[in-house]
Coordinates of C-alpha atoms and ligand atoms in Angstrom, one line a residue:
M1171 CA -63.2 -36.1 7.9
K1172 CA -64.8 -33.0 7.3
N1173 CA -62.4 -31.1 9.8
F1174 CA -59.7 -32.8 8.4
K1175 CA -60.6 -31.5 4.9
I1176 CA -61.0 -27.9 6.2
V1177 CA -57.5 -28.2 7.8
W1178 CA -55.9 -29.5 4.6
L1179 CA -57.5 -26.5 2.5
Y1180 CA -56.7 -24.0 4.9
A1181 CA -53.1 -25.3 5.3
T1182 CA -52.7 -25.3 1.5
I1183 CA -54.0 -21.9 0.9
C1184 CA -51.7 -20.6 3.4
C1185 CA -48.6 -22.5 1.7
V1186 CA -49.7 -21.0 -1.4
L1187 CA -49.8 -17.7 -0.4
L1188 CA -46.6 -17.8 1.7
C1189 CA -44.7 -19.2 -1.8
G1190 CA -46.3 -16.4 -3.5
C1191 CA -45.1 -14.0 -1.1
A1192 CA -41.3 -15.4 -0.8
R1193 CA -41.3 -15.3 -5.3
T1194 CA -43.1 -11.8 -5.3
S1195 CA -41.5 -9.6 -2.7
P1196 CA -37.9 -9.3 -2.9
Q1197 CA -35.9 -9.7 0.2
P1198 CA -34.4 -6.3 1.6
E1199 CA -30.9 -5.9 0.3
K1200 CA -28.5 -6.0 3.2
A1201 CA -26.4 -2.7 2.5
A1202 CA -22.8 -3.1 2.5
E1203 CA -21.2 -1.8 5.6
L1204 CA -19.3 1.5 5.4
P1205 CA -15.7 1.5 5.5
R1206 CA -14.5 2.6 8.8
L1207 CA -11.2 2.9 10.8
E1208 CA -10.9 0.6 13.9
K1209 CA -8.4 -0.1 16.4
R1210 CA -7.2 -3.5 16.9
G1211 CA -4.5 -4.3 19.4
D1212 CA -2.2 -1.7 18.9
V1213 CA -2.7 -1.0 15.3
T1214 CA -5.5 1.0 13.5
Q1215 CA -7.1 -1.1 10.5
L1216 CA -9.1 0.0 7.7
I1217 CA -12.7 -2.5 7.7
V1218 CA -14.2 -2.8 4.5
D1219 CA -17.1 -4.6 3.8
G1220 CA -17.5 -5.8 7.4
K1221 CA -13.5 -7.0 7.7
P1222 CA -10.1 -6.1 7.9
F1223 CA -8.8 -5.2 4.5
L1224 CA -5.0 -4.6 3.5
V1225 CA -4.9 -2.2 1.0
L1226 CA -2.5 -3.2 -1.9
A1227 CA -2.6 0.0 -4.0
G1228 CA -1.1 2.2 -6.5
E1229 CA -1.6 5.8 -7.5
L1230 CA -2.3 7.0 -10.7
H1231 CA -0.3 9.6 -12.6
N1232 CA -2.1 12.8 -11.7
S1233 CA -3.8 13.6 -15.0
S1234 CA -4.9 9.7 -16.0
S1235 CA -8.2 9.6 -14.0
S1236 CA -9.5 12.8 -16.1
S1237 CA -10.4 10.7 -19.3
T1238 CA -12.7 7.7 -18.9
A1239 CA -11.0 6.7 -22.5
Y1240 CA -7.5 7.2 -21.1
M1241 CA -8.1 4.8 -17.9
Q1242 CA -9.3 2.0 -20.7
T1243 CA -5.5 1.7 -21.5
I1244 CA -4.8 1.5 -17.7
W1245 CA -7.2 -0.8 -16.2
Q1246 CA -5.5 -4.3 -17.5
T1247 CA -2.0 -2.9 -16.2
L1248 CA -3.5 -2.3 -12.6
K1249 CA -5.1 -5.7 -12.7
T1250 CA -1.9 -7.4 -13.7
T1251 CA 0.2 -5.6 -11.0
G1252 CA -2.2 -7.2 -8.3
L1253 CA -3.8 -4.1 -6.7
N1254 CA -6.9 -4.1 -4.8
T1255 CA -7.1 -0.4 -4.9
V1256 CA -6.6 2.5 -7.1
L1257 CA -5.9 5.8 -5.6
A1258 CA -7.0 8.6 -8.4
V1259 CA -7.5 12.2 -8.9
V1260 CA -11.0 14.1 -8.9
A1261 CA -10.4 17.3 -9.7
W1262 CA -12.2 20.4 -8.9
E1263 CA -11.7 22.1 -12.0
Q1264 CA -13.5 19.0 -13.3
V1265 CA -16.3 18.6 -11.4
E1266 CA -17.5 22.0 -11.1
P1267 CA -16.2 23.8 -14.3
E1268 CA -18.8 26.7 -13.5
E1269 CA -19.7 27.7 -10.5
G1270 CA -22.7 25.8 -8.6
V1271 CA -22.9 23.3 -11.9
F1272 CA -21.5 19.9 -11.0
D1273 CA -20.4 17.0 -13.3
F1274 CA -19.5 14.1 -11.5
S1275 CA -19.4 11.8 -14.8
V1276 CA -15.8 10.9 -14.8
L1277 CA -16.0 10.0 -11.1
D1278 CA -19.0 7.6 -11.8
D1279 CA -17.0 6.3 -14.7
L1280 CA -14.1 5.6 -12.4
I1281 CA -16.1 3.9 -9.8
R1282 CA -18.0 1.7 -12.3
D1283 CA -14.6 0.5 -13.7
A1284 CA -12.8 -0.1 -10.4
R1285 CA -15.6 -2.2 -9.5
T1286 CA -15.6 -4.1 -12.9
N1287 CA -11.9 -4.6 -12.4
G1288 CA -12.7 -5.7 -9.0
M1289 CA -10.4 -2.8 -7.3
K1290 CA -11.6 -0.4 -4.6
L1291 CA -11.0 3.4 -5.0
A1292 CA -9.5 5.9 -2.7
V1293 CA -10.5 9.2 -4.3
L1294 CA -7.8 12.0 -4.2
W1295 CA -9.8 15.5 -4.1
F1296 CA -7.5 18.0 -5.8
G1297 CA -9.2 21.3 -4.7
S1298 CA -7.5 24.3 -3.4
W1299 CA -3.9 22.9 -3.7
K1300 CA -1.9 20.3 -5.0
N1301 CA 2.0 20.2 -4.0
G1302 CA 1.7 23.5 -2.5
I1303 CA 0.3 25.3 -5.5
S1304 CA -2.9 26.1 -6.8
S1305 CA -3.9 24.8 -10.2
Y1306 CA -6.9 22.3 -9.7
Q1307 CA -9.4 25.2 -8.8
P1308 CA -11.8 25.6 -11.7
A1309 CA -11.1 28.7 -14.0
W1310 CA -13.8 31.0 -12.3
V1311 CA -11.8 30.4 -9.0
K1312 CA -8.5 31.3 -10.7
K1313 CA -9.7 34.4 -12.6
D1314 CA -11.1 36.0 -9.5
V1315 CA -8.3 37.0 -7.1
T1316 CA -10.4 39.3 -5.2
R1317 CA -12.8 36.7 -3.9
F1318 CA -10.2 34.3 -3.9
P1319 CA -7.0 35.9 -2.7
L1320 CA -3.6 34.6 -3.2
I1321 CA -0.8 34.2 -0.8
K1322 CA 1.8 36.9 -0.5
T1323 CA 5.4 36.5 0.3
K1324 CA 7.2 38.7 2.3
S1325 CA 8.5 40.8 -0.5
G1326 CA 5.0 41.3 -1.3
A1327 CA 5.0 39.0 -4.5
S1328 CA 2.1 37.1 -5.2
L1329 CA 2.3 33.3 -5.8
N1330 CA -0.2 31.0 -7.6
I1331 CA -1.2 29.5 -4.1
L1332 CA -4.5 30.1 -2.8
S1333 CA -4.5 32.0 0.7
T1334 CA -5.7 29.9 3.8
M1335 CA -7.3 33.3 4.4
G1336 CA -9.7 33.2 2.0
E1337 CA -13.1 32.8 3.4
Q1338 CA -15.2 32.4 0.1
T1339 CA -12.3 30.0 -1.2
Q1340 CA -12.7 27.8 1.8
Q1341 CA -16.5 27.9 1.3
A1342 CA -16.5 27.2 -2.5
D1343 CA -13.9 24.2 -1.6
V1344 CA -16.1 23.0 1.0
K1345 CA -19.3 23.1 -1.2
A1346 CA -17.7 21.1 -4.0
Y1347 CA -16.0 18.5 -1.7
A1348 CA -19.6 18.0 0.2
A1349 CA -21.5 17.6 -3.3
M1350 CA -18.8 15.1 -4.3
M1351 CA -19.5 13.0 -0.6
R1352 CA -23.0 13.4 -1.2
H1353 CA -23.1 12.2 -5.0
I1354 CA -20.8 9.3 -3.6
R1355 CA -22.8 8.3 -0.9
E1356 CA -25.8 8.5 -3.4
T1357 CA -24.3 6.2 -6.4
D1358 CA -21.6 4.1 -4.8
T1359 CA -24.0 1.7 -3.0
D1360 CA -21.7 -1.0 -3.0
R1361 CA -18.8 0.7 -1.4
T1362 CA -16.1 0.7 -4.1
V1363 CA -14.7 4.2 -2.6
I1364 CA -13.3 3.2 0.4
M1365 CA -11.4 6.5 1.7
V1366 CA -10.4 10.1 0.3
Q1367 CA -7.6 12.3 0.2
I1368 CA -8.3 15.7 0.8
E1369 CA -6.0 18.5 -1.3
N1370 CA -2.4 17.3 -2.2
E1371 CA 0.9 18.1 -0.2
V1372 CA -0.3 21.3 0.9
G1373 CA 2.0 24.1 2.6
V1374 CA 3.4 27.4 1.3
Q1375 CA 5.9 27.2 -1.2
G1376 CA 8.5 29.8 -1.6
D1377 CA 8.5 31.7 1.8
T1378 CA 8.4 30.4 5.6
R1379 CA 4.4 31.6 5.7
D1380 CA 1.7 33.6 3.9
Y1381 CA 2.4 37.9 4.7
H1382 CA -1.2 38.2 3.0
P1383 CA -2.3 41.1 5.2
D1384 CA -5.0 39.0 7.0
A1385 CA -2.4 36.6 7.6
A1386 CA -0.2 38.9 8.8
A1387 CA -2.6 40.4 11.2
K1388 CA -3.6 36.8 12.7
F1389 CA 0.0 36.1 13.0
K1390 CA 0.4 39.1 15.6
S1391 CA -2.9 38.1 17.4
A1392 CA -3.2 35.9 20.0
V1393 CA -2.8 32.1 19.5
P1394 CA -6.3 30.9 19.1
E1395 CA -8.0 29.5 22.4
A1396 CA -8.6 26.2 20.9
L1397 CA -5.0 25.5 20.1
M1398 CA -3.9 26.5 23.5
N1399 CA -6.3 24.2 25.1
Y1400 CA -5.6 21.2 23.2
L1401 CA -1.8 22.0 23.9
V1402 CA -2.3 22.5 27.6
A1403 CA -4.7 19.2 27.9
N1404 CA -2.0 17.2 25.9
K1405 CA 1.0 18.5 27.2
E1406 CA 2.6 15.1 28.2
G1407 CA 2.0 13.6 25.0
L1408 CA 3.4 16.4 22.7
L1409 CA 6.1 15.2 20.0
P1410 CA 9.6 16.5 21.1
E1411 CA 9.8 19.1 18.4
Q1412 CA 6.5 20.8 19.7
R1413 CA 7.3 20.3 23.2
T1414 CA 10.8 21.8 22.8
A1415 CA 9.7 24.9 21.1
W1416 CA 6.8 25.7 23.2
D1417 CA 9.2 25.3 26.5
K1418 CA 12.2 27.3 25.2
A1419 CA 10.0 29.9 24.6
G1420 CA 8.4 29.9 28.1
G1421 CA 5.6 27.4 28.2
K1422 CA 3.3 30.4 28.1
T1423 CA -0.8 29.3 27.8
S1424 CA -1.9 32.7 25.8
G1425 CA 0.2 35.3 23.9
T1426 CA 0.8 35.8 20.0
W1427 CA 2.5 33.2 18.1
E1428 CA 5.8 34.5 18.7
E1429 CA 5.2 34.9 22.3
V1430 CA 4.3 31.3 22.6
F1431 CA 6.4 29.4 20.4
G1432 CA 9.5 31.7 19.9
V1433 CA 10.6 34.0 16.7
G1434 CA 11.8 31.9 14.0
D1435 CA 11.1 29.5 10.9
Y1436 CA 9.4 27.0 13.1
T1437 CA 6.8 29.5 14.7
D1438 CA 5.7 30.5 10.7
E1439 CA 5.5 26.8 10.0
L1440 CA 2.9 26.2 13.1
F1441 CA 1.2 29.1 12.2
M1442 CA 0.5 28.0 8.7
A1443 CA -0.2 24.4 9.9
W1444 CA -3.0 25.7 12.1
S1445 CA -4.1 27.9 9.0
Y1446 CA -4.0 24.8 6.7
A1447 CA -5.5 22.3 9.3
T1448 CA -8.5 24.2 10.0
Y1449 CA -8.9 25.1 6.4
M1450 CA -9.1 21.4 5.6
N1451 CA -11.2 20.4 8.8
A1452 CA -14.0 22.3 8.0
I1453 CA -13.8 20.3 4.1
A1454 CA -13.5 17.1 6.3
E1455 CA -15.7 17.7 8.4
A1456 CA -18.5 18.9 5.9
G1457 CA -17.8 15.8 4.0
K1458 CA -18.0 13.3 6.6
T1459 CA -21.7 14.9 7.3
E1460 CA -22.3 13.9 3.8
Y1461 CA -20.8 10.4 4.0
P1462 CA -18.5 9.9 6.7
L1463 CA -15.6 7.8 4.8
P1464 CA -11.9 7.8 6.5
V1465 CA -10.1 10.9 5.6
F1466 CA -6.3 11.3 5.1
V1467 CA -4.1 13.9 4.0
N1468 CA -0.5 13.6 2.5
A1469 CA 2.7 15.5 3.1
W1470 CA 5.7 16.5 1.2
I1471 CA 8.1 15.5 3.8
V1472 CA 11.4 17.6 4.6
Q1473 CA 14.1 16.9 2.0
P1474 CA 18.0 16.6 3.1
Q1475 CA 18.6 19.9 1.1
D1476 CA 15.9 22.0 2.5
K1477 CA 17.2 24.8 4.6
H1478 CA 13.5 26.2 6.0
P1479 CA 9.9 25.9 5.4
G1480 CA 9.1 26.9 2.0
D1481 CA 11.6 24.9 0.6
Y1482 CA 9.3 22.3 1.6
P1483 CA 5.7 23.7 1.8
S1484 CA 5.5 25.1 5.0
G1485 CA 2.7 24.1 7.5
G1486 CA 2.0 20.8 5.9
P1487 CA 1.2 17.5 7.7
Q1488 CA 5.0 16.9 8.1
A1489 CA 6.1 15.3 11.3
Q1490 CA 7.1 18.1 13.3
N1491 CA 3.7 19.7 12.8
H1492 CA 1.4 16.7 13.8
D1493 CA 0.2 18.0 17.3
I1494 CA -0.9 21.3 15.4
W1495 CA -2.9 19.3 12.7
R1496 CA -4.3 17.0 15.0
A1497 CA -5.3 20.0 17.2
G1498 CA -6.9 22.0 14.2
A1499 CA -8.0 19.0 12.0
P1500 CA -9.9 16.3 14.3
S1501 CA -11.9 15.2 11.1
I1502 CA -8.8 14.1 9.6
D1503 CA -8.1 10.6 10.3
M1504 CA -4.4 10.1 9.1
L1505 CA -1.5 12.0 8.1
C1506 CA 0.5 10.4 5.9
P1507 CA 3.7 10.8 4.6
D1508 CA 4.9 10.4 0.8
I1509 CA 8.2 8.9 0.8
Y1510 CA 10.4 8.8 -2.2
L1511 CA 13.6 9.4 0.1
P1512 CA 15.7 6.0 0.5
D1513 CA 15.4 5.5 4.2
F1514 CA 11.8 4.6 4.3
P1515 CA 11.8 3.0 7.9
S1516 CA 13.1 6.0 9.6
I1517 CA 10.8 8.2 7.7
L1518 CA 8.0 6.0 8.5
K1519 CA 8.8 5.7 12.4
L1520 CA 8.8 9.7 12.3
Y1521 CA 5.1 9.6 10.6
S1522 CA 3.8 6.8 13.2
R1523 CA 4.2 8.7 16.5
S1524 CA 1.8 9.3 18.7
G1525 CA -0.7 6.9 17.4
N1526 CA -1.0 8.2 13.7
P1527 CA -2.3 5.2 11.4
V1528 CA 0.0 3.9 9.1
F1529 CA -0.6 4.5 5.1
I1530 CA 1.8 5.3 2.7
P1531 CA -0.3 6.9 -0.4
E1532 CA 3.1 7.7 -2.7
S1533 CA 6.3 5.7 -2.7
S1534 CA 8.7 3.5 -4.9
A1535 CA 7.2 0.4 -7.0
G1536 CA 9.3 -2.2 -8.0
I1537 CA 11.7 -3.9 -5.6
Y1538 CA 12.0 -0.9 -3.4
G1539 CA 8.6 -0.9 -3.2
A1540 CA 8.2 -4.7 -2.7
A1541 CA 10.6 -3.7 0.5
N1542 CA 8.7 -1.1 1.9
A1543 CA 5.1 -2.4 1.4
V1544 CA 6.2 -5.6 3.4
Y1545 CA 8.2 -3.5 5.9
A1546 CA 5.0 -1.0 6.8
I1547 CA 2.6 -3.7 7.0
G1548 CA 4.9 -6.2 8.6
E1549 CA 6.6 -3.9 10.9
M1550 CA 4.6 -0.8 11.7
G1551 CA 1.0 -2.2 11.4
A1552 CA 0.3 -0.3 8.0
I1553 CA -3.1 0.0 6.6
G1554 CA -1.4 -0.3 3.3
Y1555 CA 1.1 1.0 0.7
S1556 CA 0.7 2.7 -2.5
P1557 CA 3.7 3.3 -5.3
F1558 CA 2.8 6.5 -7.1
G1559 CA 2.7 6.7 -11.0
I1560 CA 1.6 2.9 -11.0
E1561 CA 0.6 2.5 -14.7
S1562 CA 3.9 3.1 -15.6
R1563 CA 5.7 1.3 -13.0
G1564 CA 3.3 -1.8 -12.3
Y1565 CA 3.7 -4.9 -14.5
V1566 CA 2.4 -5.8 -18.0
S1567 CA 2.9 -9.6 -18.6
S1568 CA 5.6 -10.6 -20.8
T1569 CA 2.8 -11.6 -23.4
T1570 CA 2.3 -8.0 -23.7
G1571 CA 5.7 -7.0 -23.2
I1572 CA 6.9 -4.1 -21.0
V1573 CA 8.4 -4.8 -17.6
S1574 CA 10.0 -1.9 -16.3
A1575 CA 13.8 -1.3 -16.6
N1576 CA 14.4 -1.9 -12.5
D1577 CA 12.9 -4.9 -13.0
A1578 CA 14.3 -6.3 -16.0
I1579 CA 16.5 -8.5 -14.4
R1580 CA 13.7 -10.6 -12.8
D1581 CA 11.3 -12.8 -14.2
V1582 CA 8.3 -11.1 -12.7
N1583 CA 7.5 -7.7 -11.2
P1584 CA 8.8 -7.7 -7.5
L1585 CA 6.2 -5.9 -6.4
T1586 CA 3.4 -7.6 -8.1
F1587 CA 5.2 -10.9 -6.6
A1588 CA 5.2 -9.3 -3.2
Y1589 CA 1.3 -7.7 -3.4
G1590 CA 0.6 -11.3 -4.7
Q1591 CA 1.6 -13.4 -1.4
L1592 CA 0.8 -10.4 0.8
S1593 CA -2.9 -10.5 -0.6
L1594 CA -3.1 -14.2 -0.3
M1595 CA -2.5 -13.9 3.4
S1596 CA -3.9 -11.1 4.2
Q1597 CA -6.3 -11.9 7.0
K1598 CA -3.9 -13.7 8.7
I1599 CA -1.7 -10.8 8.5
L1600 CA -4.3 -8.5 9.9
E1601 CA -4.6 -10.8 13.0
H1602 CA -1.0 -10.7 13.6
Q1603 CA -1.0 -7.2 13.2
A1604 CA -3.7 -6.9 15.8
K1605 CA -2.1 -9.5 18.3
G1606 CA 1.3 -8.3 17.8
S1607 CA 2.8 -11.5 16.4
I1608 CA 4.4 -10.1 13.1
R1609 CA 7.6 -8.4 12.4
A1610 CA 9.4 -7.4 9.2
A1611 CA 13.1 -6.6 8.1
W1612 CA 13.9 -4.2 5.6
L1613 CA 17.5 -4.4 4.4
R1614 CA 19.7 -2.5 1.8
D1615 CA 23.4 -2.9 1.0
A1616 CA 24.0 1.1 1.3
N1617 CA 22.0 4.4 1.3
P1618 CA 21.4 3.5 4.1
A1619 CA 23.3 0.6 4.9
I1620 CA 21.1 -2.1 6.6
P1621 CA 22.8 -5.6 5.6
E1622 CA 21.5 -7.4 8.7
T1623 CA 18.8 -6.8 11.6
T1624 CA 17.5 -9.0 14.4
L1625 CA 13.7 -9.1 15.1
T1626 CA 12.7 -10.7 18.5
L1627 CA 9.1 -12.5 18.1
G1628 CA 8.2 -15.1 20.7
K1629 CA 10.7 -17.4 22.2
Y1630 CA 13.3 -16.6 19.4
K1631 CA 15.5 -14.1 17.9
I1632 CA 15.1 -14.2 14.2
K1633 CA 18.3 -12.8 12.5
V1634 CA 17.6 -11.6 8.9
E1635 CA 20.6 -11.1 6.5
L1636 CA 20.8 -9.7 3.0
R1637 CA 22.0 -13.2 1.4
K1638 CA 25.5 -13.9 1.2
T1639 CA 26.9 -14.3 -2.4
R1640 CA 29.1 -17.0 -3.5
N1641 CA 31.6 -16.8 -6.3
S1642 CA 31.5 -13.5 -7.8
I1643 CA 27.5 -12.9 -8.1
A1644 CA 26.7 -9.3 -7.3
V1645 CA 25.5 -8.7 -3.8
P1646 CA 21.7 -8.0 -3.9
S1647 CA 21.0 -4.4 -2.9
V1648 CA 17.5 -4.9 -1.4
G1649 CA 16.2 -7.5 0.7
Y1650 CA 13.0 -7.8 3.4
A1651 CA 11.4 -10.4 5.3
L1652 CA 8.4 -10.9 6.9
V1653 CA 7.9 -13.3 9.7
M1654 CA 4.7 -14.2 11.4
M1655 CA 4.4 -16.5 14.4
E1656 CA 1.6 -19.2 14.1
A1657 CA 2.5 -20.8 17.4
D1658 CA 5.2 -21.1 20.1
D1659 CA 7.8 -22.9 17.7
E1660 CA 6.3 -22.4 14.5
Y1661 CA 6.7 -19.4 12.2
V1662 CA 5.9 -18.5 8.6
V1663 CA 8.5 -16.1 6.8
M1664 CA 8.0 -14.4 3.3
G1665 CA 11.4 -13.1 2.2
N1666 CA 13.5 -11.6 -0.7
D1667 CA 17.2 -12.2 -1.1
V1668 CA 17.7 -12.8 2.7
D1669 CA 18.8 -15.7 4.8
V1670 CA 16.8 -16.2 8.1
T1671 CA 18.4 -17.9 11.5
F1672 CA 17.0 -18.3 14.7
E1673 CA 18.3 -18.6 18.1
P1674 CA 16.6 -18.6 21.3
V1675 CA 15.8 -15.4 23.3
D1676 CA 16.6 -17.4 26.6
G1677 CA 20.6 -17.9 24.9
A1678 CA 21.1 -21.0 26.6
H1679 CA 20.0 -23.1 24.0
V1680 CA 20.4 -23.7 20.3
A1681 CA 17.6 -23.4 17.9
G1682 CA 16.9 -26.1 15.7
L1683 CA 15.1 -26.6 12.7
A1684 CA 12.7 -29.5 13.4
K1685 CA 10.8 -29.1 10.1
V1686 CA 10.8 -26.6 7.1
Q1687 CA 8.2 -26.6 4.2
E1688 CA 7.8 -24.1 1.8
G1689 CA 4.1 -23.3 0.3
D1690 CA 2.1 -20.8 -0.2
F1691 CA -1.5 -19.6 1.6
V1692 CA -4.5 -20.0 -0.5
N1693 CA -7.4 -18.2 1.2
D1694 CA -5.0 -17.7 4.4
E1695 CA -4.8 -21.7 4.8
W1696 CA -1.3 -23.1 4.3
V1697 CA -0.6 -25.3 1.6
A1698 CA 2.8 -26.9 1.9
E1699 CA 4.8 -28.0 -1.4
R1700 CA 8.5 -28.9 -1.0
W1701 CA 9.6 -30.2 2.0
L1702 CA 12.9 -28.3 2.4
N1703 CA 16.2 -29.7 3.8
G1704 CA 20.0 -30.7 2.9
D1705 CA 21.3 -27.6 0.5
E1706 CA 18.2 -25.8 0.6
I1707 CA 18.5 -25.1 4.6
Q1708 CA 22.1 -25.6 5.4
L1709 CA 23.8 -22.2 5.8
R1710 CA 27.1 -23.2 6.9
Y1711 CA 29.3 -25.9 7.9
D1712 CA 31.3 -24.4 11.0
L1713 CA 29.0 -25.8 13.3
L1714 CA 31.3 -25.3 16.4
E1715 CA 31.3 -21.6 15.3
A1716 CA 27.6 -21.3 14.6
Q1717 CA 26.9 -23.1 17.9
K1718 CA 28.9 -20.4 19.7
I1719 CA 26.1 -18.1 18.8
N1720 CA 23.1 -20.6 19.6
Q1721 CA 22.6 -21.5 15.9
S1722 CA 22.4 -24.7 14.2
G1723 CA 24.1 -23.8 10.7
Q1724 CA 20.6 -24.2 9.6
G1725 CA 18.2 -21.3 8.5
L1726 CA 15.8 -20.1 5.8
R1727 CA 17.1 -19.2 2.2
F1728 CA 15.3 -17.0 0.3
R1729 CA 16.9 -16.1 -3.3
G1730 CA 15.5 -13.6 -5.6
N1731 CA 11.9 -11.9 -5.8
N1732 CA 10.0 -15.0 -6.5
S1733 CA 10.6 -17.1 -3.4
K1734 CA 8.0 -19.2 -1.8
L1735 CA 6.7 -18.7 1.5
Q1736 CA 8.4 -20.9 4.1
K1737 CA 7.3 -22.4 7.2
V1738 CA 9.6 -23.7 10.0
W1739 CA 8.8 -25.6 13.1
L1740 CA 11.8 -25.0 15.6
Y1741 CA 13.0 -26.9 18.7
E1742 CA 15.7 -26.4 21.1
Y1743 CA 18.6 -28.1 22.1
Ligands
DGJ2538 C1 4.3 14.3 -5.3 C2 2.8 14.5 -5.7 O1 2.0 14.4 -4.8 C3 2.3 13.9 -6.8 O2 1.0 14.1 -6.9 C4 3.3 13.9 -8.1 O3 3.3 15.2 -8.2 C5 4.8 13.3 -7.7 N1 5.3 14.3 -6.4 C6 5.5 13.2 -8.8 O4 6.8 12.4 -8.4

């Protein structure tokens, strides 16, 4: 009995102590995982908070994020537009107004407000250059052109573009950027900031290269050994533009720039590409030492009217310069295009060569934006998409008024609608991207005219056509579709203004629709609404003609930008 009492007393004391401990000592908080890029299947995905993340973003106008008060008028629009990420400028002039004196308060507010509004943030570091030009460096840099030299043109003119030859400029930019990254590491413990863009659309404007005496001397010297070694080691995988120039000049493994790559504009451009890439790699590297977030740069892409580099920023991360950028800037993870030109698919293909991860930091909003986003994500394995100037192109609900002119005929903003659908099935999309079981179509009536396309996925060829109109209703100008193969005979389709038909790849049978449902994904789970049949799936009645092309006459109809998803089960006869 006595023993029992002692044991009981002992157990009680232990229990009290344990409970007390549990109450008083806080559980160590699990730090949120660092955002990182990860290769999954054939695509590179962005991992955020430990799982793949689809970036449904928008980029702000250049000056918006410089003021916390101004941003208060914008956050609601960003939210109602359906963004999960905002791309916002942090300007060197604002965070280091005096040399060595840093003020990150605007960035702190931006991070806090993005978090409060349920969004992630990609910081755009506007340091030495923005659109080729230098205007975001602090006044103490601007005013000291001896310490921070400008480029010279062939004719000897000085332009307001900092020269990549400015060693002190580079050091100052590195120092400020590293300070910012350190600050983000120290303050952003729940990882609101997921990526960083370094500079903006860099390259020499107004001439093919920099003629500052130091630049001219370097141009006349040997191509750096590091670059030559890279080209030799990666010879078979080089992009055709790069390989052709090198081969045409004789494939030498040493010599001056003109000896190795030939005399001409492209060599000037390659020289500048190396100069910018190595300058900016030092920035990326110093930043990653402080806090290793994924880093990208963006390209002002070549425009149809451009005749020479310098009409567009020469030496920027344009597609034809990617090998040089890879060699010179291994710490930069993505070389991204800003695509305002209409032929979005062709340009994106050019910028996704050699495994370059796909992300579009600047492009269109509205219905074009919706089609671009769907195509990039569904067909090109993109990490995400981001229209520029989103606060004036986003969706303000009808209770508060404005819908952009482009979207006035729609009952909701098409980008918002598309982002909504993509976001509700984002984990599913990311899984399909990794498995290679997703495709997408991007259609336009003109410029370029791509009124139909056929996607092969699994056992079926899937034909997507801009919808046919009856009576004299105007033909839609843009259409898109995203198709995910859920199982052998089971597909989920998202679409806008298209008809979608199926035929077996084997060519020996007809594909029939066993069942069609419309619905939505809620947290990546299919929730069916109507069962579609009859007029909703009968596309034609000339069955004999349809049969000749292995079709049943039935298919999926998507009308307008607010069509629900459709899930179809197929069979063959
Ligand atoms: C491209 C630039 O990268 C952006 O910062 C902005 O200036 C847009 N052009 C304006 O269209």
